[in-house]
Amino acid sequence: MAWPDIFQRRALLSRFSHHHVVVFLLTFFSYSLLHASRKTFSNVKVSISKQWTPSAFNKSVEPAELWSSGRLFPSAEEATLFLGTLDTVFLFSYAVGLFISGIIGDRLNLRWVLSFGMCSSALVVFVFGTVTEWLHFYNKWLYCCLWIVNGLLQSTGWPCVVAVMGNWFGKAGRGVVFGLWSACASVGNILGACLASSVLQYGYEVSQVSRPKKILKKTHTGR
């Protein structure tokens, strides 16, 4: 019994050009990197909690009250609760942003929307994790606002990459292609975890700087 045409190697490859390969890889790694940035935040929560709370074992500054006065929370429990709140506001803004980003993506160039969302999200993460630490500026409302904005910006990723993939890959073979392509989220989570763990010893803010950024410049939005 012969295999269906879609499972025959020559039939499958003949359907796609090198442009399809470029689109597949760019959208794959674009969304992977967005997921990587979310994973780094999850991996550095313990370090952030320690940085935001005073430590009874810190003897580098005298008196101890001077060092503790710059901390954001009096205890690790309160810091952990606030980090959970950040997750909540991020997911809420991300859910709202998905609807908005879909509308914007239908009306504007998908490449520009996706590039803007990725670059702006990278900037927000950099300010959240690195700039505030460099300046020793800790403010709960600033963190909440930054993470709400980050959720809105990251929501541009999924609608845009799916729309681009849908424009380039027709119904024939779409199941196979999207089956492979859907691994992008898992690849991003693995990449984010590896990046964060490799530089976490230098401080949680370094893991925010090390997040790679990729701009979708060459992807066309149609055949």
Coordinates of C-alpha atoms in Angstrom, one line a residue:
M1 CA 0.0 0.0 0.0
A2 CA 1.5 3.3 -1.0
W3 CA 1.9 6.1 1.4
P4 CA -0.2 9.3 0.8
D5 CA 1.6 11.9 -1.3
I6 CA 2.1 14.2 1.7
F7 CA 4.3 11.5 3.4
Q8 CA 6.4 11.0 0.3
R9 CA 9.7 12.8 0.7
R10 CA 10.0 14.0 -2.9
A11 CA 6.3 15.2 -3.0
L12 CA 6.7 17.1 0.3
L13 CA 9.9 18.8 -0.6
S14 CA 8.8 19.8 -4.0
R15 CA 6.1 21.9 -2.6
F16 CA 8.5 24.3 -0.8
S17 CA 11.2 26.7 -2.0
H18 CA 14.1 28.2 -0.1
H19 CA 11.8 31.1 0.8
H20 CA 9.5 28.7 2.7
V21 CA 12.6 27.5 4.6
V22 CA 13.6 31.0 5.5
V23 CA 10.1 31.9 6.7
F24 CA 9.9 28.7 8.7
L25 CA 13.2 29.3 10.5
L26 CA 12.7 33.0 11.1
T27 CA 9.2 32.6 12.6
F28 CA 10.4 29.5 14.5
F29 CA 13.3 31.3 16.2
S30 CA 11.5 34.6 16.6
Y31 CA 8.8 33.0 18.8
S32 CA 11.4 30.8 20.5
L33 CA 13.3 33.9 21.7
L34 CA 10.1 35.4 23.0
H35 CA 9.5 32.3 25.0
A36 CA 13.1 32.3 26.2
S37 CA 12.7 35.8 27.7
R38 CA 9.7 34.6 29.7
K39 CA 11.6 31.5 30.9
T40 CA 14.6 33.6 32.2
F41 CA 12.2 35.5 34.5
S42 CA 10.9 32.3 36.0
N43 CA 14.5 31.0 36.6
V44 CA 15.7 34.1 38.4
K45 CA 12.8 34.6 40.7
V46 CA 14.7 33.2 43.7
S47 CA 17.6 35.6 43.0
I48 CA 15.3 38.5 42.6
S49 CA 13.5 37.7 45.8
K50 CA 16.9 37.7 47.7
Q51 CA 17.9 41.0 46.0
W52 CA 14.6 42.7 47.0
T53 CA 14.8 41.7 50.7
P54 CA 17.4 42.4 53.4
S55 CA 19.8 39.7 54.5
A56 CA 20.8 39.1 58.1
F57 CA 24.1 37.6 56.8
N58 CA 25.2 40.7 54.8
K59 CA 28.1 42.3 56.6
S60 CA 29.5 44.3 53.7
V61 CA 27.8 47.5 54.8
E62 CA 27.7 49.1 58.2
P63 CA 25.4 49.8 59.8
A64 CA 23.0 47.0 58.7
E65 CA 20.1 49.4 58.7
L66 CA 21.7 51.4 55.9
W67 CA 21.8 48.4 53.6
S68 CA 18.4 47.2 54.5
S69 CA 16.7 50.6 53.9
G70 CA 17.2 50.2 50.1
R71 CA 15.3 46.9 49.9
L72 CA 11.9 46.7 48.4
F73 CA 10.3 44.1 50.8
P74 CA 10.9 43.3 54.5
S75 CA 10.7 39.5 54.0
A76 CA 11.1 36.9 51.3
E77 CA 7.5 35.9 51.6
E78 CA 6.3 39.3 50.6
A79 CA 8.7 39.4 47.7
T80 CA 7.5 36.0 46.5
L81 CA 3.9 37.2 46.7
F82 CA 4.7 40.2 44.6
L83 CA 6.5 38.1 42.0
G84 CA 3.3 36.1 41.7
T85 CA 1.4 39.3 41.2
L86 CA 3.7 40.2 38.4
D87 CA 3.0 36.9 36.7
T88 CA -0.8 37.6 37.1
V89 CA -0.6 41.1 35.5
F90 CA 1.6 39.8 32.7
L91 CA -0.7 37.0 31.8
F92 CA -3.8 39.2 32.0
S93 CA -2.2 41.9 29.7
Y94 CA -0.9 39.1 27.4
A95 CA -4.4 37.7 27.0
V96 CA -5.9 41.1 26.3
G97 CA -3.0 41.9 23.9
L98 CA -3.5 38.8 21.8
F99 CA -6.9 40.1 20.7
I100 CA -5.5 43.6 20.1
S101 CA -2.4 42.3 18.3
G102 CA -4.5 40.2 16.0
I103 CA -6.5 43.2 14.9
I104 CA -3.4 45.3 14.4
G105 CA -1.7 42.5 12.5
D106 CA -4.6 42.3 10.0
R107 CA -4.3 46.0 9.2
L108 CA -0.5 46.6 9.3
N109 CA 2.5 44.9 7.9
L110 CA 3.1 41.7 9.9
R111 CA 6.9 42.0 9.8
W112 CA 6.8 45.5 11.3
V113 CA 4.4 44.6 14.0
L114 CA 6.4 41.5 15.0
S115 CA 9.7 43.4 14.8
F116 CA 8.4 46.2 16.9
G117 CA 7.0 43.9 19.5
M118 CA 10.2 41.9 19.9
C119 CA 12.5 44.9 20.1
S120 CA 10.3 46.8 22.4
S121 CA 9.8 43.7 24.7
A122 CA 13.6 43.3 24.8
L123 CA 14.0 46.9 25.9
V124 CA 11.4 46.6 28.6
V125 CA 13.0 43.4 30.0
F126 CA 16.4 45.2 29.9
V127 CA 14.9 48.1 31.9
F128 CA 13.1 45.8 34.3
G129 CA 16.1 43.6 35.2
T130 CA 19.2 45.6 34.5
V131 CA 18.7 49.3 34.5
T132 CA 16.8 49.3 37.7
E133 CA 19.5 47.2 39.3
W134 CA 22.3 49.4 38.0
L135 CA 20.5 52.4 39.4
H136 CA 19.5 50.6 42.6
F137 CA 16.0 51.9 42.0
Y138 CA 13.3 49.5 43.3
N139 CA 9.7 50.5 42.9
K140 CA 6.7 48.1 42.9
W141 CA 4.5 50.3 40.7
L142 CA 7.3 50.7 38.1
Y143 CA 7.8 46.9 38.0
C144 CA 4.0 46.4 37.6
C145 CA 3.8 48.9 34.7
L146 CA 6.8 47.5 32.9
W147 CA 5.4 43.9 33.2
I148 CA 2.0 45.0 31.9
V149 CA 3.6 46.7 28.9
N150 CA 5.8 43.6 28.4
G151 CA 2.7 41.4 28.3
L152 CA 1.1 43.6 25.6
L153 CA 4.3 43.7 23.5
Q154 CA 4.9 40.0 23.7
S155 CA 1.4 39.3 22.6
T156 CA 2.4 40.5 19.1
G157 CA 4.4 37.4 18.7
W158 CA 1.9 34.6 18.4
P159 CA -0.8 36.2 16.1
C160 CA 1.9 37.5 13.7
V161 CA 4.0 34.4 13.3
V162 CA 0.9 32.2 12.9
A163 CA -0.4 34.6 10.3
V164 CA 2.9 34.6 8.4
M165 CA 3.1 30.8 8.5
G166 CA -0.5 30.6 7.3
N167 CA 0.2 32.8 4.3
W168 CA 3.1 30.8 3.2
F169 CA 2.0 27.2 3.8
G170 CA -1.2 26.0 2.2
K171 CA -3.6 23.4 3.4
A172 CA -1.6 20.6 1.8
G173 CA 1.1 19.6 4.2
R174 CA 0.1 22.2 6.8
G175 CA -0.3 19.5 9.5
V176 CA 3.3 18.2 9.1
V177 CA 4.8 21.7 8.9
F178 CA 2.9 23.1 11.8
G179 CA 3.6 20.0 13.8
L180 CA 7.3 20.6 13.5
W181 CA 7.0 24.4 13.9
S182 CA 5.0 24.1 17.1
A183 CA 8.1 23.0 18.9
C184 CA 9.3 26.6 18.9
A185 CA 7.8 27.3 22.4
S186 CA 9.5 24.3 23.9
V187 CA 12.8 25.2 22.3
G188 CA 12.5 28.7 23.6
N189 CA 11.9 27.4 27.1
I190 CA 15.0 25.2 27.0
L191 CA 17.1 28.1 25.5
G192 CA 15.9 30.5 28.2
A193 CA 16.6 28.1 31.0
C194 CA 20.1 27.4 29.7
L195 CA 20.9 31.1 29.2
A196 CA 19.7 32.1 32.7
S197 CA 21.4 29.2 34.5
S198 CA 24.7 29.9 32.7
V199 CA 25.0 33.6 33.8
L200 CA 22.9 33.6 37.0
Q201 CA 26.1 33.4 39.1
Y202 CA 26.9 36.9 38.0
G203 CA 23.6 38.4 39.1
Y204 CA 20.0 38.1 38.0
E205 CA 20.3 41.3 35.9
V206 CA 22.9 39.6 33.6
S207 CA 20.3 37.0 32.5
Q208 CA 18.1 39.8 31.3
V209 CA 20.9 41.3 29.2
S210 CA 21.9 38.0 27.8
R211 CA 18.5 37.4 26.2
P212 CA 19.1 37.1 22.4
K213 CA 17.1 39.4 20.1
K214 CA 16.2 38.5 16.5
I215 CA 14.3 40.9 14.2
L216 CA 12.1 39.4 11.5
K217 CA 13.4 41.5 8.6
K218 CA 13.3 39.1 5.7
T219 CA 10.0 37.3 6.2
H220 CA 7.4 38.1 3.6
T221 CA 3.7 38.0 4.6
G222 CA 2.5 36.2 1.5
R223 CA 3.5 34.0 -1.4

